[in-house]
């Protein structure tokens, strides 16, 4: 088995962490039981390009339990947990190509190593594997069953590929499942982004002025949790409907130009580039903290900030101070990469449970139907989405109301009016 990890001796610590995460991942454990019995992935090779965290380790174990040969590579060089990678290799005999802090060259070398295994199905978080498949490994596409995509930014990239007519595979956009974005993006990103900022800086959030750029599913979560800590939250949003939603949720809404001079902390979570750039650096308050929770490190223009600074240095792990020519100092967390994964542990396992249950069921769906599916972007079938929510509720010991036969008939009828 070929692999590239930091140090296999970290495996024992990694295993403890994976086992701890497993306690909270009840839906995935249920799927694992079924996979073990039914072997739906028997003989398939699967390449997963995901953040190498404890939760991804559980997903890899579950896919392997269904009969697949699994290879894992990282979807971000700063989110890899080296002990988790070591445990997957040592205890589960799952090939991993991921090292925390890998250079860009090394990062792509890892992705290529995963694709060299000629996978039948790939999993992405940000569409990097799929992009490589459609640019460098086109010869692999013909024999593949399909792919899955975990995050909003990845789905945007693959819809662009589909619109250009070049998408060659069926891809299931797991992000679009209700049991994914309603929970992972909102509650997962909300909690873990605040966790990342606090772990990196140990600043008190109460009383601070926090600007959240982007009021999508993730931004709603970040704003909600910052508010819960006692911050004064201002939302910056380009979509009028979402801006209005933020207003009615009780937040101040403003432009970046108006909000930035008062911000103690700015969090970008838009999936867009240059949200905080040269237009903003010059008006920031001394001591402002900049963090990004969007998928790519393009939301804060770090190269532009460097140019405007007379010096920069790491003042605390993951906190870089930039001294601007105006003598103001601003702090960037985790090099502008996903702060919740780079400075903390990413989403809590209980929420990744649903996202990765969606991934496991999407992979099974592709194994069973991929051969007959046209190239295109697909949603996770509705019944699978519902099934995940059912299992999650059941594992929490919660029963929900069911329709009576009369109610079912009423909802399906058109002639029972006033
Ligand atoms: P979304 O599409 O629901 O929301 C993004 C919002 O940003 C939209 O309302 C859009 O109008 C707004 N926006 C775009 N450009 C803007 C700008 N220049 N200024 C202000 N607002 C702007 O997307 P979602 O699901 O909230 O995801 C956002 C990003 O977070 C994506 O890159 C996604 O991949 C990533 N993500 C990160 C996670 C994490 O663990 N940190 C977890 C899940 C998603």
CSV table of C-alpha atoms and ligand atoms in Angstrom, one decimal:
chain,number,residue,atom,x,y,z
A,1,UNK,CA,0.0,0.0,0.0
A,2,UNK,CA,1.4,3.4,-1.0
A,3,UNK,CA,0.9,6.3,1.3
A,4,UNK,CA,2.5,9.6,2.4
A,5,UNK,CA,1.9,10.8,5.9
A,6,UNK,CA,3.9,12.7,8.5
A,7,UNK,CA,4.6,10.0,11.1
A,8,UNK,CA,3.1,6.6,11.5
A,9,UNK,CA,4.0,6.7,15.2
A,10,UNK,CA,1.2,9.2,15.8
A,11,UNK,CA,-1.4,6.5,15.1
A,12,UNK,CA,-2.3,5.6,18.7
A,13,UNK,CA,-3.3,9.2,19.5
A,14,UNK,CA,-5.2,9.4,16.2
A,15,UNK,CA,-7.1,6.2,16.9
A,16,UNK,CA,-8.3,7.6,20.3
A,17,UNK,CA,-9.6,10.7,18.6
A,18,UNK,CA,-11.4,8.8,15.8
A,19,UNK,CA,-13.0,6.5,18.4
A,20,UNK,CA,-14.2,9.6,20.3
A,21,UNK,CA,-15.7,11.1,17.2
A,22,UNK,CA,-17.4,7.8,16.4
A,23,UNK,CA,-19.5,8.1,19.6
A,24,UNK,CA,-21.3,11.1,18.1
A,25,UNK,CA,-21.7,9.7,14.6
A,26,UNK,CA,-24.7,7.4,15.1
A,27,UNK,CA,-26.2,7.6,11.6
A,28,UNK,CA,-22.9,6.7,10.0
A,29,UNK,CA,-22.5,3.7,12.4
A,30,UNK,CA,-26.0,2.5,11.4
A,31,UNK,CA,-24.9,2.7,7.7
A,32,UNK,CA,-21.7,0.9,8.5
A,33,UNK,CA,-23.7,-2.0,9.9
A,34,UNK,CA,-25.7,-2.2,6.7
A,35,UNK,CA,-22.6,-1.8,4.5
A,36,UNK,CA,-20.8,-4.7,6.4
A,37,UNK,CA,-23.8,-7.0,5.8
A,38,UNK,CA,-24.6,-6.0,2.2
A,39,UNK,CA,-21.1,-5.1,0.8
A,40,UNK,CA,-22.6,-2.6,-1.7
A,41,UNK,CA,-19.2,-1.2,-2.6
A,42,UNK,CA,-17.5,-4.6,-3.2
A,43,UNK,CA,-14.6,-4.4,-5.6
A,44,UNK,CA,-14.8,-0.6,-6.1
A,45,UNK,CA,-11.9,1.8,-5.7
A,46,UNK,CA,-12.8,5.1,-4.1
A,47,UNK,CA,-10.7,8.2,-3.8
A,48,UNK,CA,-11.8,10.8,-1.2
A,49,UNK,CA,-10.3,14.3,-1.2
A,50,UNK,CA,-11.6,15.7,2.1
A,51,UNK,CA,-10.3,17.4,5.1
A,52,UNK,CA,-8.3,14.7,6.9
A,53,UNK,CA,-10.1,14.9,10.2
A,54,UNK,CA,-11.5,12.3,12.6
A,55,UNK,CA,-14.9,12.5,10.9
A,56,UNK,CA,-13.4,11.8,7.5
A,57,UNK,CA,-11.6,8.9,9.0
A,58,UNK,CA,-15.0,7.4,10.1
A,59,UNK,CA,-16.4,7.9,6.6
A,60,UNK,CA,-13.3,6.2,5.1
A,61,UNK,CA,-13.8,3.3,7.5
A,62,UNK,CA,-17.5,3.0,6.6
A,63,UNK,CA,-16.7,3.0,2.9
A,64,UNK,CA,-14.1,0.3,3.4
A,65,UNK,CA,-16.5,-1.7,5.5
A,66,UNK,CA,-18.8,-1.8,2.4
A,67,UNK,CA,-16.1,-3.5,0.4
A,68,UNK,CA,-14.3,-0.6,-1.2
A,69,UNK,CA,-10.6,0.0,-1.5
A,70,UNK,CA,-10.3,3.6,-0.2
A,71,UNK,CA,-7.6,6.2,-0.7
A,72,UNK,CA,-7.7,9.5,1.1
A,73,UNK,CA,-6.0,12.8,0.3
A,74,UNK,CA,-6.5,16.2,1.8
A,75,UNK,CA,-8.8,18.9,0.4
A,76,UNK,CA,-6.8,21.6,2.3
A,77,UNK,CA,-3.2,21.6,3.4
A,78,UNK,CA,-3.8,23.2,6.7
A,79,UNK,CA,-6.7,21.0,7.9
A,80,UNK,CA,-4.9,17.7,8.0
A,81,UNK,CA,-4.6,16.0,11.4
A,82,UNK,CA,-1.4,14.0,11.1
A,83,UNK,CA,-2.3,11.6,13.9
A,84,UNK,CA,-5.6,10.8,12.3
A,85,UNK,CA,-3.8,10.1,8.9
A,86,UNK,CA,-1.4,7.9,10.8
A,87,UNK,CA,-4.2,5.9,12.4
A,88,UNK,CA,-6.0,5.3,9.1
A,89,UNK,CA,-2.8,3.9,7.6
A,90,UNK,CA,-1.7,1.8,10.6
A,91,UNK,CA,-5.0,0.6,12.1
A,92,UNK,CA,-7.3,0.6,9.1
A,93,UNK,CA,-4.9,-0.1,6.2
A,94,UNK,CA,-6.4,2.8,4.3
A,95,UNK,CA,-4.0,4.6,2.1
A,96,UNK,CA,-3.6,8.3,3.0
A,97,UNK,CA,-1.6,11.0,1.1
A,98,UNK,CA,-1.8,14.0,3.4
A,99,UNK,CA,0.6,16.0,5.5
A,100,UNK,CA,-0.4,19.0,7.6
A,101,UNK,CA,1.1,22.2,6.1
A,102,UNK,CA,1.9,20.6,2.7
A,103,UNK,CA,3.1,23.0,0.0
A,104,UNK,CA,1.0,23.5,-3.0
A,105,UNK,CA,3.3,21.2,-5.0
A,106,UNK,CA,3.0,18.5,-2.4
A,107,UNK,CA,-0.7,19.0,-2.1
A,108,UNK,CA,-1.2,18.3,-5.8
A,109,UNK,CA,1.2,15.4,-5.7
A,110,UNK,CA,-1.1,13.9,-3.1
A,111,UNK,CA,-4.1,14.4,-5.3
A,112,UNK,CA,-2.4,12.8,-8.3
A,113,UNK,CA,-1.3,9.8,-6.1
A,114,UNK,CA,-5.0,9.3,-5.2
A,115,UNK,CA,-6.1,9.5,-8.9
A,116,UNK,CA,-3.2,7.1,-9.9
A,117,UNK,CA,-5.2,4.4,-8.2
A,118,UNK,CA,-7.8,4.7,-11.0
A,119,UNK,CA,-10.8,5.2,-8.7
A,120,UNK,CA,-14.3,4.3,-9.8
A,121,UNK,CA,-15.8,7.0,-7.6
A,122,UNK,CA,-14.3,10.2,-6.2
A,123,UNK,CA,-15.4,12.3,-3.3
A,124,UNK,CA,-14.5,16.0,-3.3
A,125,UNK,CA,-14.7,19.0,-0.9
A,126,UNK,CA,-14.1,21.9,-3.2
A,127,UNK,CA,-13.9,20.0,-6.5
A,128,UNK,CA,-10.1,19.8,-6.8
A,129,UNK,CA,-10.0,16.1,-7.7
A,130,UNK,CA,-12.8,16.6,-10.2
A,131,UNK,CA,-10.9,19.5,-11.8
A,132,UNK,CA,-7.8,17.5,-12.0
A,133,UNK,CA,-9.8,14.6,-13.6
A,134,UNK,CA,-11.2,17.0,-16.2
A,135,UNK,CA,-7.8,18.6,-17.0
A,136,UNK,CA,-5.0,16.1,-16.6
A,137,UNK,CA,-6.6,12.7,-16.0
A,138,UNK,CA,-9.3,12.7,-18.8
A,139,UNK,CA,-8.4,9.2,-19.8
A,140,UNK,CA,-9.7,8.0,-16.4
A,141,UNK,CA,-13.2,9.5,-16.9
A,142,UNK,CA,-14.5,6.9,-19.2
A,143,UNK,CA,-14.4,4.0,-16.7
A,144,UNK,CA,-15.7,6.0,-13.7
A,145,UNK,CA,-19.1,5.7,-12.1
A,146,UNK,CA,-19.3,9.2,-10.7
A,147,UNK,CA,-18.3,11.7,-8.0
A,148,UNK,CA,-19.7,13.5,-5.0
A,149,UNK,CA,-19.2,17.0,-3.8
A,150,UNK,CA,-19.3,18.2,-0.2
A,151,UNK,CA,-19.3,22.0,-0.2
A,152,UNK,CA,-21.0,25.1,-1.7
A,153,UNK,CA,-17.9,26.3,-3.5
A,154,UNK,CA,-17.3,22.9,-5.1
A,155,UNK,CA,-20.9,22.8,-6.3
A,156,UNK,CA,-20.5,26.2,-7.8
A,157,UNK,CA,-17.4,25.0,-9.6
A,158,UNK,CA,-19.1,21.9,-11.0
A,159,UNK,CA,-22.2,23.7,-12.1
A,160,UNK,CA,-19.8,26.0,-14.1
A,161,UNK,CA,-18.1,22.9,-15.6
A,162,UNK,CA,-21.6,21.5,-16.4
A,163,UNK,CA,-22.6,24.8,-18.1
A,164,UNK,CA,-19.5,24.8,-20.2
A,165,UNK,CA,-20.6,21.4,-21.5
A,166,UNK,CA,-17.4,19.7,-20.3
A,167,UNK,CA,-18.7,17.8,-17.2
A,168,UNK,CA,-18.2,14.1,-18.1
A,169,UNK,CA,-19.6,12.4,-15.0
A,170,UNK,CA,-22.7,12.2,-12.8
A,171,UNK,CA,-21.9,14.2,-9.6
A,172,UNK,CA,-24.1,14.2,-6.5
A,173,UNK,CA,-24.0,17.6,-4.8
A,174,UNK,CA,-24.2,16.3,-1.2
A,175,UNK,CA,-24.0,20.0,-0.1
A,176,UNK,CA,-27.5,20.6,-1.5
A,177,UNK,CA,-29.1,17.9,0.6
A,178,UNK,CA,-31.2,19.4,3.4
A,179,UNK,CA,-29.5,17.2,6.0
A,180,UNK,CA,-26.2,18.8,4.9
A,181,UNK,CA,-26.4,22.5,4.5
A,182,UNK,CA,-29.2,23.2,7.0
A,183,UNK,CA,-27.0,21.7,9.8
A,184,UNK,CA,-23.4,21.4,8.7
A,185,UNK,CA,-23.1,24.8,7.1
A,186,UNK,CA,-25.2,26.6,9.7
A,187,UNK,CA,-24.6,25.0,13.1
A,188,UNK,CA,-21.2,23.3,12.2
A,189,UNK,CA,-19.6,26.4,10.7
A,190,UNK,CA,-21.3,28.7,13.2
A,191,UNK,CA,-19.9,26.9,16.3
A,192,UNK,CA,-16.5,25.9,14.8
A,193,UNK,CA,-15.7,29.3,13.4
A,194,UNK,CA,-16.1,30.9,16.7
A,195,UNK,CA,-14.2,28.1,18.2
A,196,UNK,CA,-11.3,28.7,15.7
A,197,UNK,CA,-11.2,32.4,16.4
A,198,UNK,CA,-11.2,31.9,20.2
A,199,UNK,CA,-8.6,29.1,20.1
A,200,UNK,CA,-6.3,31.2,17.9
A,201,UNK,CA,-6.6,34.4,19.9
A,202,UNK,CA,-8.3,33.8,23.2
A,203,UNK,CA,-10.1,37.1,22.8
A,204,UNK,CA,-13.4,37.8,24.6
A,205,UNK,CA,-16.2,38.0,22.0
A,206,UNK,CA,-18.7,39.7,24.3
A,207,UNK,CA,-18.9,43.4,23.5
A,208,UNK,CA,-16.9,43.2,20.4
A,209,UNK,CA,-18.0,44.5,17.0
A,210,UNK,CA,-18.1,41.5,14.7
A,211,UNK,CA,-18.7,41.9,10.9
A,212,UNK,CA,-19.9,38.8,9.1
A,213,UNK,CA,-19.5,39.0,5.3
A,214,UNK,CA,-22.0,36.6,3.6
A,215,UNK,CA,-25.4,35.7,5.1
A,216,UNK,CA,-25.7,32.3,3.4
A,217,UNK,CA,-26.1,29.1,5.4
A,218,UNK,CA,-22.6,29.4,6.9
A,219,UNK,CA,-22.9,33.2,7.6
A,220,UNK,CA,-26.2,32.7,9.4
A,221,UNK,CA,-24.5,30.3,11.7
A,222,UNK,CA,-21.5,32.5,12.4
A,223,UNK,CA,-23.7,35.6,13.0
A,224,UNK,CA,-26.0,33.6,15.3
A,225,UNK,CA,-23.1,32.2,17.4
A,226,UNK,CA,-21.2,35.5,17.6
A,227,UNK,CA,-24.5,37.1,18.7
A,228,UNK,CA,-24.8,34.4,21.3
A,229,UNK,CA,-21.4,35.3,22.7
A,230,UNK,CA,-22.6,38.9,23.2
A,231,UNK,CA,-21.0,40.5,20.1
A,232,UNK,CA,-22.5,43.4,18.2
A,233,UNK,CA,-23.0,41.7,14.8
A,234,UNK,CA,-23.1,43.5,11.5
A,235,UNK,CA,-23.9,41.6,8.3
A,236,UNK,CA,-22.4,42.6,4.9
A,237,UNK,CA,-24.3,40.9,2.1
A,238,UNK,CA,-24.7,41.5,-1.7
A,239,UNK,CA,-28.0,39.7,-2.1
A,240,UNK,CA,-30.9,42.0,-1.1
A,241,UNK,CA,-33.1,39.1,0.1
A,242,UNK,CA,-30.5,37.7,2.4
A,243,UNK,CA,-29.6,41.2,3.6
A,244,UNK,CA,-33.3,41.7,4.4
A,245,UNK,CA,-33.3,38.3,6.2
A,246,UNK,CA,-30.4,39.4,8.3
A,247,UNK,CA,-32.2,42.7,9.2
A,248,UNK,CA,-35.3,40.7,10.3
A,249,UNK,CA,-33.1,38.3,12.2
A,250,UNK,CA,-32.1,41.3,14.2
A,251,UNK,CA,-28.7,42.1,12.9
A,252,UNK,CA,-27.3,45.4,11.6
A,253,UNK,CA,-26.8,45.3,7.9
A,254,UNK,CA,-24.3,47.6,6.1
A,255,UNK,CA,-21.7,47.8,3.4
A,256,UNK,CA,-18.1,46.7,4.1
A,257,UNK,CA,-16.9,50.3,3.7
A,258,UNK,CA,-19.3,51.5,6.5
A,259,UNK,CA,-18.8,48.5,8.7
A,260,UNK,CA,-15.0,47.9,8.5
A,261,UNK,CA,-13.8,51.0,10.4
A,262,UNK,CA,-15.7,49.9,13.5
A,263,UNK,CA,-14.9,46.1,13.3
A,264,UNK,CA,-12.9,44.3,16.0
A,265,UNK,CA,-13.3,41.1,14.1
A,266,UNK,CA,-14.2,40.5,10.4
A,267,UNK,CA,-15.2,37.0,9.3
A,268,UNK,CA,-15.6,36.3,5.6
A,269,UNK,CA,-17.8,33.4,4.6
A,270,UNK,CA,-19.0,34.2,1.1
A,271,UNK,CA,-17.4,31.7,-1.3
A,272,UNK,CA,-16.2,34.8,-3.2
A,273,UNK,CA,-12.9,36.5,-3.7
A,274,UNK,CA,-11.5,39.9,-2.5
A,275,UNK,CA,-14.2,40.5,0.1
A,276,UNK,CA,-11.6,42.1,2.3
A,277,UNK,CA,-9.0,43.7,0.0
A,278,UNK,CA,-7.2,47.0,-0.7
A,279,UNK,CA,-10.5,48.9,-0.4
A,280,UNK,CA,-10.8,47.7,3.1
A,281,UNK,CA,-7.3,47.5,4.5
A,282,UNK,CA,-6.8,51.2,4.7
A,283,UNK,CA,-10.0,51.8,6.7
A,284,UNK,CA,-9.5,49.1,9.3
A,285,UNK,CA,-9.3,49.9,13.0
A,286,UNK,CA,-6.0,49.3,14.7
A,287,UNK,CA,-6.0,45.7,16.1
A,288,UNK,CA,-8.7,44.4,13.8
A,289,UNK,CA,-8.8,40.6,13.5
A,290,UNK,CA,-9.4,39.1,10.1
A,291,UNK,CA,-10.7,35.5,9.7
A,292,UNK,CA,-12.1,33.5,6.8
A,293,UNK,CA,-14.4,30.5,7.0
A,294,UNK,CA,-15.2,30.3,3.2
A,295,UNK,CA,-13.8,27.4,1.4
A,296,UNK,CA,-10.8,29.0,-0.4
A,297,UNK,CA,-8.2,31.4,0.9
A,298,UNK,CA,-9.2,34.1,-1.7
A,299,UNK,CA,-11.7,36.0,0.5
A,300,UNK,CA,-9.1,38.0,2.3
A,301,UNK,CA,-6.5,39.3,-0.2
A,302,UNK,CA,-3.4,38.3,1.7
A,303,UNK,CA,-0.9,39.1,-1.1
A,304,UNK,CA,-2.4,42.6,-1.3
A,305,UNK,CA,-2.2,43.0,2.5
A,306,UNK,CA,1.4,42.0,2.4
A,307,UNK,CA,2.1,44.7,-0.2
A,308,UNK,CA,0.5,47.4,1.9
A,309,UNK,CA,2.4,46.3,5.1
A,310,UNK,CA,5.9,47.4,6.2
A,311,UNK,CA,6.3,44.1,8.1
A,312,UNK,CA,4.5,41.0,9.1
A,313,UNK,CA,5.2,38.3,11.7
A,314,UNK,CA,3.6,35.4,13.5
A,315,UNK,CA,2.8,36.8,17.0
A,316,UNK,CA,1.0,33.6,18.2
A,317,UNK,CA,0.4,30.3,16.6
A,318,UNK,CA,-1.8,30.9,13.6
A,319,UNK,CA,-2.0,34.7,14.2
A,320,UNK,CA,0.0,36.9,11.8
A,321,UNK,CA,0.4,40.6,12.6
A,322,UNK,CA,0.6,42.9,9.6
A,323,UNK,CA,1.9,46.4,10.3
A,324,UNK,CA,0.3,48.7,7.7
A,325,UNK,CA,2.0,51.8,6.5
A,326,UNK,CA,-0.4,53.9,8.6
A,327,UNK,CA,1.2,52.2,11.6
A,328,UNK,CA,-2.0,50.3,12.4
A,329,UNK,CA,-1.6,46.6,13.0
A,330,UNK,CA,-4.2,44.1,11.8
A,331,UNK,CA,-4.1,40.3,12.5
A,332,UNK,CA,-4.9,37.6,10.1
A,333,UNK,CA,-5.8,34.1,11.4
A,334,UNK,CA,-4.7,30.9,9.8
A,335,UNK,CA,-3.2,32.6,6.7
A,336,UNK,CA,-6.8,33.4,5.6
A,337,UNK,CA,-7.6,29.7,5.2
A,338,UNK,CA,-10.7,28.1,6.8
A,339,UNK,CA,-10.3,29.3,10.4
A,340,UNK,CA,-12.5,26.6,11.8
A,341,UNK,CA,-10.4,23.8,10.4
A,342,UNK,CA,-7.0,25.4,10.5
A,343,UNK,CA,-7.2,26.9,14.0
A,344,UNK,CA,-9.7,24.4,15.6
A,345,UNK,CA,-10.9,20.9,14.7
A,346,UNK,CA,-13.6,21.8,12.2
A,347,UNK,CA,-17.2,20.9,12.6
A,348,UNK,CA,-18.4,18.8,15.6
A,349,UNK,CA,-18.7,15.1,14.8
A,350,UNK,CA,-22.5,15.1,15.4
A,351,UNK,CA,-23.1,17.4,12.5
A,352,UNK,CA,-20.5,15.8,10.2
A,353,UNK,CA,-22.4,12.6,10.9
A,354,UNK,CA,-25.3,13.8,8.7
A,355,UNK,CA,-23.0,15.2,6.0
A,356,UNK,CA,-21.0,12.0,5.8
A,357,UNK,CA,-24.1,9.8,6.0
A,358,UNK,CA,-25.1,11.7,2.8
A,359,UNK,CA,-21.7,11.0,1.3
A,360,UNK,CA,-21.9,7.3,2.1
A,361,UNK,CA,-25.4,7.0,0.7
A,362,UNK,CA,-24.5,9.0,-2.4
A,363,UNK,CA,-21.5,6.7,-3.0
A,364,UNK,CA,-23.8,3.7,-2.7
A,365,UNK,CA,-26.3,5.3,-5.1
A,366,UNK,CA,-23.5,5.9,-7.6
A,367,UNK,CA,-22.3,2.3,-7.2
A,368,UNK,CA,-25.8,1.0,-8.0
A,369,UNK,CA,-26.9,3.5,-10.6
A,370,UNK,CA,-23.8,5.5,-11.8
A,371,UNK,CA,-23.4,3.4,-14.9
A,372,UNK,CA,-26.8,4.4,-16.3
A,373,UNK,CA,-26.7,8.1,-15.2
A,374,UNK,CA,-26.0,10.9,-17.7
A,375,UNK,CA,-23.2,13.4,-16.9
A,376,UNK,CA,-24.7,16.2,-14.8
A,377,UNK,CA,-25.1,17.6,-11.3
A,378,UNK,CA,-27.6,15.6,-9.2
A,379,UNK,CA,-29.2,16.1,-5.8
A,380,UNK,CA,-29.1,13.4,-3.2
A,381,UNK,CA,-32.5,11.6,-3.7
A,382,UNK,CA,-35.1,13.0,-1.3
A,383,UNK,CA,-35.9,9.7,0.3
A,384,UNK,CA,-32.2,9.3,1.3
A,385,UNK,CA,-32.2,12.8,2.8
A,386,UNK,CA,-35.3,12.0,4.8
A,387,UNK,CA,-33.8,8.7,5.9
A,388,UNK,CA,-30.8,10.5,7.3
A,389,UNK,CA,-33.0,12.8,9.3
A,390,UNK,CA,-35.1,9.9,10.6
A,391,UNK,CA,-32.0,8.0,11.8
A,392,UNK,CA,-30.6,11.1,13.5
A,393,UNK,CA,-33.8,11.8,15.3
A,394,UNK,CA,-34.1,8.2,16.4
A,395,UNK,CA,-30.5,8.2,17.7
A,396,UNK,CA,-31.4,11.3,19.7
A,397,UNK,CA,-34.4,9.4,21.2
A,398,UNK,CA,-36.8,11.9,19.5
A,399,UNK,CA,-40.1,10.9,17.9
A,400,UNK,CA,-41.8,13.2,15.4
A,401,UNK,CA,-45.4,13.5,14.4
A,402,UNK,CA,-46.8,11.4,11.5
A,403,UNK,CA,-49.7,12.2,9.2
A,404,UNK,CA,-53.0,10.4,9.8
A,405,UNK,CA,-54.5,8.8,6.6
A,406,UNK,CA,-57.2,11.6,6.6
A,407,UNK,CA,-54.5,14.3,6.7
A,408,UNK,CA,-52.6,12.6,3.9
A,409,UNK,CA,-55.8,12.6,1.8
A,410,UNK,CA,-56.5,16.3,2.7
A,411,UNK,CA,-53.0,17.4,1.7
A,412,UNK,CA,-53.3,15.5,-1.6
A,413,UNK,CA,-56.8,16.9,-2.5
A,414,UNK,CA,-57.8,20.1,-4.3
A,415,UNK,CA,-61.5,20.3,-3.6
A,416,UNK,CA,-61.7,20.8,0.2
A,417,UNK,CA,-61.6,24.6,0.4
A,418,UNK,CA,-63.5,27.1,2.6
B,1,LIG,P1,-24.2,30.5,0.4
B,1,LIG,O1,-24.2,30.5,-1.1
B,1,LIG,O2,-25.4,29.9,1.1
B,1,LIG,O3,-23.9,31.9,1.0
B,1,LIG,C1,-22.9,32.7,0.5
B,1,LIG,C2,-23.4,34.2,0.7
B,1,LIG,O4,-22.4,35.1,0.4
B,1,LIG,C3,-24.5,34.5,-0.3
B,1,LIG,O5,-25.7,34.9,0.4
B,1,LIG,C4,-23.9,35.5,-1.2
B,1,LIG,O6,-24.9,36.5,-1.7
B,1,LIG,C5,-22.9,36.2,-0.3
B,1,LIG,N1,-21.8,36.9,-1.0
B,1,LIG,C6,-21.2,36.6,-2.1
B,1,LIG,N2,-20.3,37.5,-2.4
B,1,LIG,C7,-20.3,38.4,-1.4
B,1,LIG,C8,-19.6,39.6,-1.1
B,1,LIG,N3,-18.6,40.1,-2.0
B,1,LIG,N4,-19.8,40.3,0.0
B,1,LIG,C9,-20.8,39.9,0.8
B,1,LIG,N5,-21.6,38.8,0.6
B,1,LIG,C10,-21.3,38.1,-0.5
B,1,LIG,O7,-22.9,29.6,0.8
B,1,LIG,P2,-22.6,28.9,2.2
B,1,LIG,O8,-23.1,27.5,2.2
B,1,LIG,O9,-22.9,29.8,3.3
B,1,LIG,O10,-21.0,28.7,2.0
B,1,LIG,C11,-20.1,29.9,2.0
B,1,LIG,C12,-18.7,29.4,1.8
B,1,LIG,O11,-18.3,28.6,3.0
B,1,LIG,C13,-18.4,28.5,0.6
B,1,LIG,O12,-17.1,28.8,0.2
B,1,LIG,C14,-18.5,27.1,1.2
B,1,LIG,O13,-17.9,26.2,0.4
B,1,LIG,C15,-17.9,27.3,2.5
B,1,LIG,N6,-18.1,26.4,3.6
B,1,LIG,C16,-17.3,26.4,4.6
B,1,LIG,C17,-17.4,25.5,5.6
B,1,LIG,C18,-16.4,25.5,6.7
B,1,LIG,O14,-16.2,24.4,7.3
B,1,LIG,N7,-15.8,26.6,7.0
B,1,LIG,C19,-18.5,24.5,5.7
B,1,LIG,C20,-19.5,24.6,4.6
B,1,LIG,C21,-19.3,25.6,3.6
